Amino acid sequence: MKMKSQTLKKAFRAAFPHTIPILAGFWFLGMTYGIYMNVSGFAFWYPMIMSLVIFAGSMEFVAVNMLLGAFQPLQALAMTLMINARHLFYGISMLDKYRGLGWKKIYLIFGMCDESFSINYTAEIPEDVDRGWFMFFVTLLNHLYWFCGATLGGLFGSLIHFNTEGLDFVMVAMFVVIFLEQWLKEKNHTSSLLGIVLSLICLVAFGADDFIIPAMLAMLGVLTLLRRPLEKGGELQ
């Protein structure tokens, strides 16, 4: 029992510093979401429960209009699939990392958001830290950050009056930092440059609203074709 407690503490201490940038971003955006729900006429427990059981930031914002409109379950299903289609690619990337983690795998699949994926996929986990518990705590902490932000926003939304326009850029800035961090760790920047170029091509071809899925498909296809050369160069190790 003492050994397990030490394992949990060590994994938590290793995971927490990686989630600190997410804390700031999720509290800002979570409170924005809670305030948005409040001004749309919903009680505080709506964003509280939705942030706990849905945990999909973009979809939760979209769900506000769905709750205010007519009941259209097929439209809601299609919208959810389109908005969160990128998680299909995240899931494929994490198949090996989640293998053999037992019951933790269920929560890791449920709680895998963009930020948790970025950390769990790229983090260099110390050899003496349990990999499964490290990823579990990263996911749990990020989930709690969003839950707390959304709940506070719902509670105090009626008391706070400020212009929230532009707060969503917090996440963009955070991903830029994560990308730069990964760039500095890489010896070969081929895959990163390919990602940038393919994203720009898809942005021009499909527009800002529809380029994400084509860009991911293009990156998946190109990196799959170039996997062996990149592995030889140490890029995918």
Short mmCIF file of C-alpha atoms in Angstrom, two decimals:
data_model
loop_
_atom_site.label_atom_id
_atom_site.label_comp_id
_atom_site.label_asym_id
_atom_site.label_seq_id
_atom_site.Cartn_x
_atom_site.Cartn_y
_atom_site.Cartn_z
CA MET A 1 0.00 0.00 0.00
CA LYS A 2 2.85 2.37 0.88
CA MET A 3 4.59 1.52 -2.41
CA LYS A 4 1.43 2.38 -4.38
CA SER A 5 1.03 5.66 -2.50
CA GLN A 6 4.60 6.63 -3.36
CA THR A 7 4.00 5.70 -7.01
CA LEU A 8 0.91 7.92 -7.14
CA LYS A 9 2.67 10.86 -5.49
CA LYS A 10 5.66 10.60 -7.79
CA ALA A 11 3.41 10.45 -10.87
CA PHE A 12 1.33 13.42 -9.67
CA ARG A 13 4.43 15.53 -8.99
CA ALA A 14 5.81 14.72 -12.43
CA ALA A 15 2.50 15.46 -14.19
CA PHE A 16 1.44 18.67 -12.46
CA PRO A 17 4.15 21.02 -13.82
CA HIS A 18 3.22 20.02 -17.39
CA THR A 19 -0.38 21.11 -16.79
CA ILE A 20 0.33 24.57 -15.35
CA PRO A 21 -0.02 26.36 -18.74
CA ILE A 22 -3.31 24.51 -19.25
CA LEU A 23 -4.54 25.73 -15.87
CA ALA A 24 -4.37 29.37 -16.96
CA GLY A 25 -5.97 28.72 -20.34
CA PHE A 26 -8.74 26.44 -19.08
CA TRP A 27 -9.71 28.75 -16.23
CA PHE A 28 -10.03 31.69 -18.62
CA LEU A 29 -11.97 29.77 -21.25
CA GLY A 30 -13.93 27.75 -18.71
CA MET A 31 -15.09 30.90 -16.95
CA THR A 32 -15.95 32.44 -20.32
CA TYR A 33 -18.07 29.39 -21.09
CA GLY A 34 -19.76 29.52 -17.67
CA ILE A 35 -20.51 33.25 -18.10
CA TYR A 36 -21.85 32.60 -21.61
CA MET A 37 -24.18 29.93 -20.24
CA ASN A 38 -25.29 32.30 -17.49
CA VAL A 39 -26.14 35.19 -19.82
CA SER A 40 -27.93 32.71 -22.11
CA GLY A 41 -30.35 31.96 -19.28
CA PHE A 42 -28.95 28.74 -17.78
CA ALA A 43 -28.38 28.08 -14.09
CA PHE A 44 -24.81 27.49 -12.86
CA TRP A 45 -25.30 23.72 -12.65
CA TYR A 46 -25.64 23.47 -16.45
CA PRO A 47 -22.02 24.41 -17.22
CA MET A 48 -20.91 22.51 -14.10
CA ILE A 49 -22.47 19.20 -15.22
CA MET A 50 -21.71 19.69 -18.92
CA SER A 51 -18.03 20.40 -18.24
CA LEU A 52 -17.88 17.25 -16.11
CA VAL A 53 -19.61 14.76 -18.43
CA ILE A 54 -18.98 16.23 -21.92
CA PHE A 55 -15.53 17.78 -21.47
CA ALA A 56 -15.26 19.07 -25.05
CA GLY A 57 -14.77 22.82 -24.96
CA SER A 58 -15.75 23.68 -28.52
CA MET A 59 -18.76 21.38 -28.43
CA GLU A 60 -19.92 22.78 -25.12
CA PHE A 61 -20.04 26.29 -26.59
CA VAL A 62 -21.99 24.98 -29.59
CA ALA A 63 -24.32 23.04 -27.28
CA VAL A 64 -25.63 26.31 -25.84
CA ASN A 65 -27.41 27.14 -29.10
CA MET A 66 -28.59 23.55 -29.43
CA LEU A 67 -30.20 23.69 -26.00
CA LEU A 68 -31.91 26.95 -26.89
CA GLY A 69 -33.19 25.63 -30.25
CA ALA A 70 -35.50 22.82 -31.33
CA PHE A 71 -34.68 19.22 -30.37
CA GLN A 72 -32.71 17.79 -33.31
CA PRO A 73 -30.68 14.76 -32.17
CA LEU A 74 -29.35 13.83 -35.64
CA GLN A 75 -28.08 17.37 -36.21
CA ALA A 76 -26.45 17.33 -32.77
CA LEU A 77 -24.77 13.98 -33.56
CA ALA A 78 -23.48 15.18 -36.93
CA MET A 79 -22.20 18.45 -35.44
CA THR A 80 -20.43 16.62 -32.63
CA LEU A 81 -18.74 14.22 -35.05
CA MET A 82 -17.54 17.06 -37.28
CA ILE A 83 -16.24 19.23 -34.46
CA ASN A 84 -14.45 16.39 -32.67
CA ALA A 85 -13.33 14.35 -35.70
CA ARG A 86 -9.71 15.24 -34.94
CA HIS A 87 -9.86 12.94 -31.90
CA LEU A 88 -9.94 9.97 -34.28
CA PHE A 89 -6.38 10.85 -35.24
CA TYR A 90 -5.39 11.50 -31.65
CA GLY A 91 -6.77 8.09 -30.68
CA ILE A 92 -4.81 6.28 -33.39
CA SER A 93 -1.63 8.01 -32.24
CA MET A 94 -2.18 6.93 -28.63
CA LEU A 95 -2.99 3.24 -29.24
CA ASP A 96 0.47 2.04 -28.22
CA LYS A 97 0.80 4.44 -25.29
CA TYR A 98 -2.54 3.35 -23.78
CA ARG A 99 -1.92 -0.38 -24.21
CA GLY A 100 -1.85 -2.38 -20.99
CA LEU A 101 -3.07 0.41 -18.68
CA GLY A 102 -6.14 -1.46 -17.37
CA TRP A 103 -9.09 0.57 -16.11
CA LYS A 104 -7.14 3.84 -16.48
CA LYS A 105 -7.41 3.44 -20.26
CA ILE A 106 -11.20 4.04 -20.08
CA TYR A 107 -10.80 7.42 -18.40
CA LEU A 108 -7.84 8.38 -20.60
CA ILE A 109 -9.98 7.79 -23.70
CA PHE A 110 -12.90 9.78 -22.27
CA GLY A 111 -10.76 12.66 -21.02
CA MET A 112 -8.41 13.01 -24.00
CA CYS A 113 -8.63 16.63 -25.11
CA ASP A 114 -6.20 18.53 -27.36
CA GLU A 115 -4.09 19.68 -24.42
CA SER A 116 -3.90 16.29 -22.66
CA PHE A 117 -2.98 14.64 -25.96
CA SER A 118 -0.21 17.18 -26.57
CA ILE A 119 1.32 16.59 -23.15
CA ASN A 120 0.91 12.81 -22.98
CA TYR A 121 2.24 12.30 -26.50
CA THR A 122 5.29 14.55 -26.28
CA ALA A 123 6.28 14.55 -22.59
CA GLU A 124 9.51 12.84 -21.60
CA ILE A 125 8.34 10.81 -18.61
CA PRO A 126 11.12 10.04 -16.10
CA GLU A 127 12.08 6.36 -15.94
CA ASP A 128 11.15 6.08 -12.27
CA VAL A 129 7.60 7.45 -12.87
CA ASP A 130 4.73 5.14 -13.75
CA ARG A 131 3.66 5.98 -17.33
CA GLY A 132 -0.02 5.10 -16.84
CA TRP A 133 -0.45 7.17 -13.69
CA PHE A 134 1.45 10.09 -15.24
CA MET A 135 -0.98 10.23 -18.18
CA PHE A 136 -3.93 9.68 -15.85
CA PHE A 137 -3.00 12.67 -13.66
CA VAL A 138 -2.35 14.90 -16.68
CA THR A 139 -5.84 14.07 -17.97
CA LEU A 140 -7.50 14.37 -14.57
CA LEU A 141 -5.89 17.72 -13.75
CA ASN A 142 -6.86 19.23 -17.11
CA HIS A 143 -10.40 17.94 -16.63
CA LEU A 144 -10.58 19.52 -13.17
CA TYR A 145 -9.24 22.84 -14.46
CA TRP A 146 -11.99 23.05 -17.07
CA PHE A 147 -14.66 21.90 -14.59
CA CYS A 148 -13.63 24.49 -11.98
CA GLY A 149 -13.45 27.32 -14.52
CA ALA A 150 -16.85 26.52 -16.02
CA THR A 151 -18.47 26.18 -12.59
CA LEU A 152 -17.03 29.46 -11.31
CA GLY A 153 -18.10 31.22 -14.50
CA GLY A 154 -21.63 29.90 -14.06
CA LEU A 155 -21.72 30.92 -10.40
CA PHE A 156 -20.34 34.43 -10.80
CA GLY A 157 -21.45 35.17 -14.35
CA SER A 158 -24.23 37.46 -13.23
CA LEU A 159 -21.79 39.46 -11.06
CA ILE A 160 -19.01 39.88 -13.62
CA HIS A 161 -19.30 42.34 -16.47
CA PHE A 162 -16.37 42.54 -18.88
CA ASN A 163 -15.73 42.05 -22.56
CA THR A 164 -14.62 38.43 -23.10
CA GLU A 165 -13.84 38.88 -26.79
CA GLY A 166 -10.43 37.47 -27.61
CA LEU A 167 -10.07 35.15 -24.61
CA ASP A 168 -10.17 32.14 -26.93
CA PHE A 169 -6.73 33.20 -28.21
CA VAL A 170 -5.27 31.89 -24.94
CA MET A 171 -5.46 28.35 -26.34
CA VAL A 172 -3.84 29.39 -29.62
CA ALA A 173 -0.94 30.99 -27.78
CA MET A 174 -0.54 27.91 -25.61
CA PHE A 175 -0.34 25.58 -28.63
CA VAL A 176 2.29 27.84 -30.19
CA VAL A 177 4.36 27.46 -27.02
CA ILE A 178 3.90 23.65 -27.05
CA PHE A 179 4.92 23.53 -30.72
CA LEU A 180 8.03 25.63 -30.09
CA GLU A 181 8.94 23.44 -27.13
CA GLN A 182 8.70 20.35 -29.31
CA TRP A 183 10.66 22.09 -32.07
CA LEU A 184 13.55 22.75 -29.68
CA LYS A 185 13.60 19.07 -28.64
CA GLU A 186 13.74 17.79 -32.22
CA LYS A 187 17.04 17.10 -33.96
CA ASN A 188 15.31 16.93 -37.34
CA HIS A 189 12.41 19.31 -38.09
CA THR A 190 11.11 17.49 -41.18
CA SER A 191 7.80 16.35 -39.67
CA SER A 192 7.11 19.75 -38.10
CA LEU A 193 7.81 21.57 -41.37
CA LEU A 194 5.62 19.10 -43.26
CA GLY A 195 2.80 19.78 -40.81
CA ILE A 196 3.09 23.54 -41.32
CA VAL A 197 3.26 23.33 -45.12
CA LEU A 198 0.38 20.85 -45.45
CA SER A 199 -1.77 22.91 -43.08
CA LEU A 200 -1.16 26.08 -45.12
CA ILE A 201 -1.99 24.29 -48.38
CA CYS A 202 -5.25 22.95 -46.92
CA LEU A 203 -6.05 26.37 -45.44
CA VAL A 204 -5.78 27.96 -48.88
CA ALA A 205 -7.66 25.11 -50.58
CA PHE A 206 -10.51 24.55 -48.11
CA GLY A 207 -10.78 27.79 -46.13
CA ALA A 208 -10.44 28.53 -42.42
CA ASP A 209 -13.63 26.69 -41.41
CA ASP A 210 -12.96 23.38 -43.19
CA PHE A 211 -9.19 22.87 -43.41
CA ILE A 212 -8.50 20.97 -40.17
CA ILE A 213 -9.70 17.48 -41.19
CA PRO A 214 -8.14 17.59 -44.71
CA ALA A 215 -4.89 18.85 -43.15
CA MET A 216 -4.87 15.97 -40.64
CA LEU A 217 -5.60 13.44 -43.38
CA ALA A 218 -2.79 14.90 -45.50
CA MET A 219 -0.33 14.80 -42.59
CA LEU A 220 -1.33 11.24 -41.70
CA GLY A 221 -0.88 10.09 -45.30
CA VAL A 222 2.42 11.87 -45.94
CA LEU A 223 3.99 10.91 -42.61
CA THR A 224 2.87 7.29 -43.10
CA LEU A 225 4.57 7.22 -46.52
CA LEU A 226 7.71 8.83 -45.10
CA ARG A 227 7.77 6.87 -41.86
CA ARG A 228 10.78 4.67 -42.66
CA PRO A 229 13.02 7.50 -43.93
CA LEU A 230 12.08 9.61 -40.92
CA GLU A 231 12.75 6.74 -38.52
CA LYS A 232 16.20 6.25 -40.06
CA GLY A 233 16.87 9.94 -39.51
CA GLY A 234 15.75 9.69 -35.87
CA GLU A 235 12.69 11.88 -36.43
CA LEU A 236 10.06 9.42 -35.17
CA GLN A 237 11.97 7.78 -32.39
#
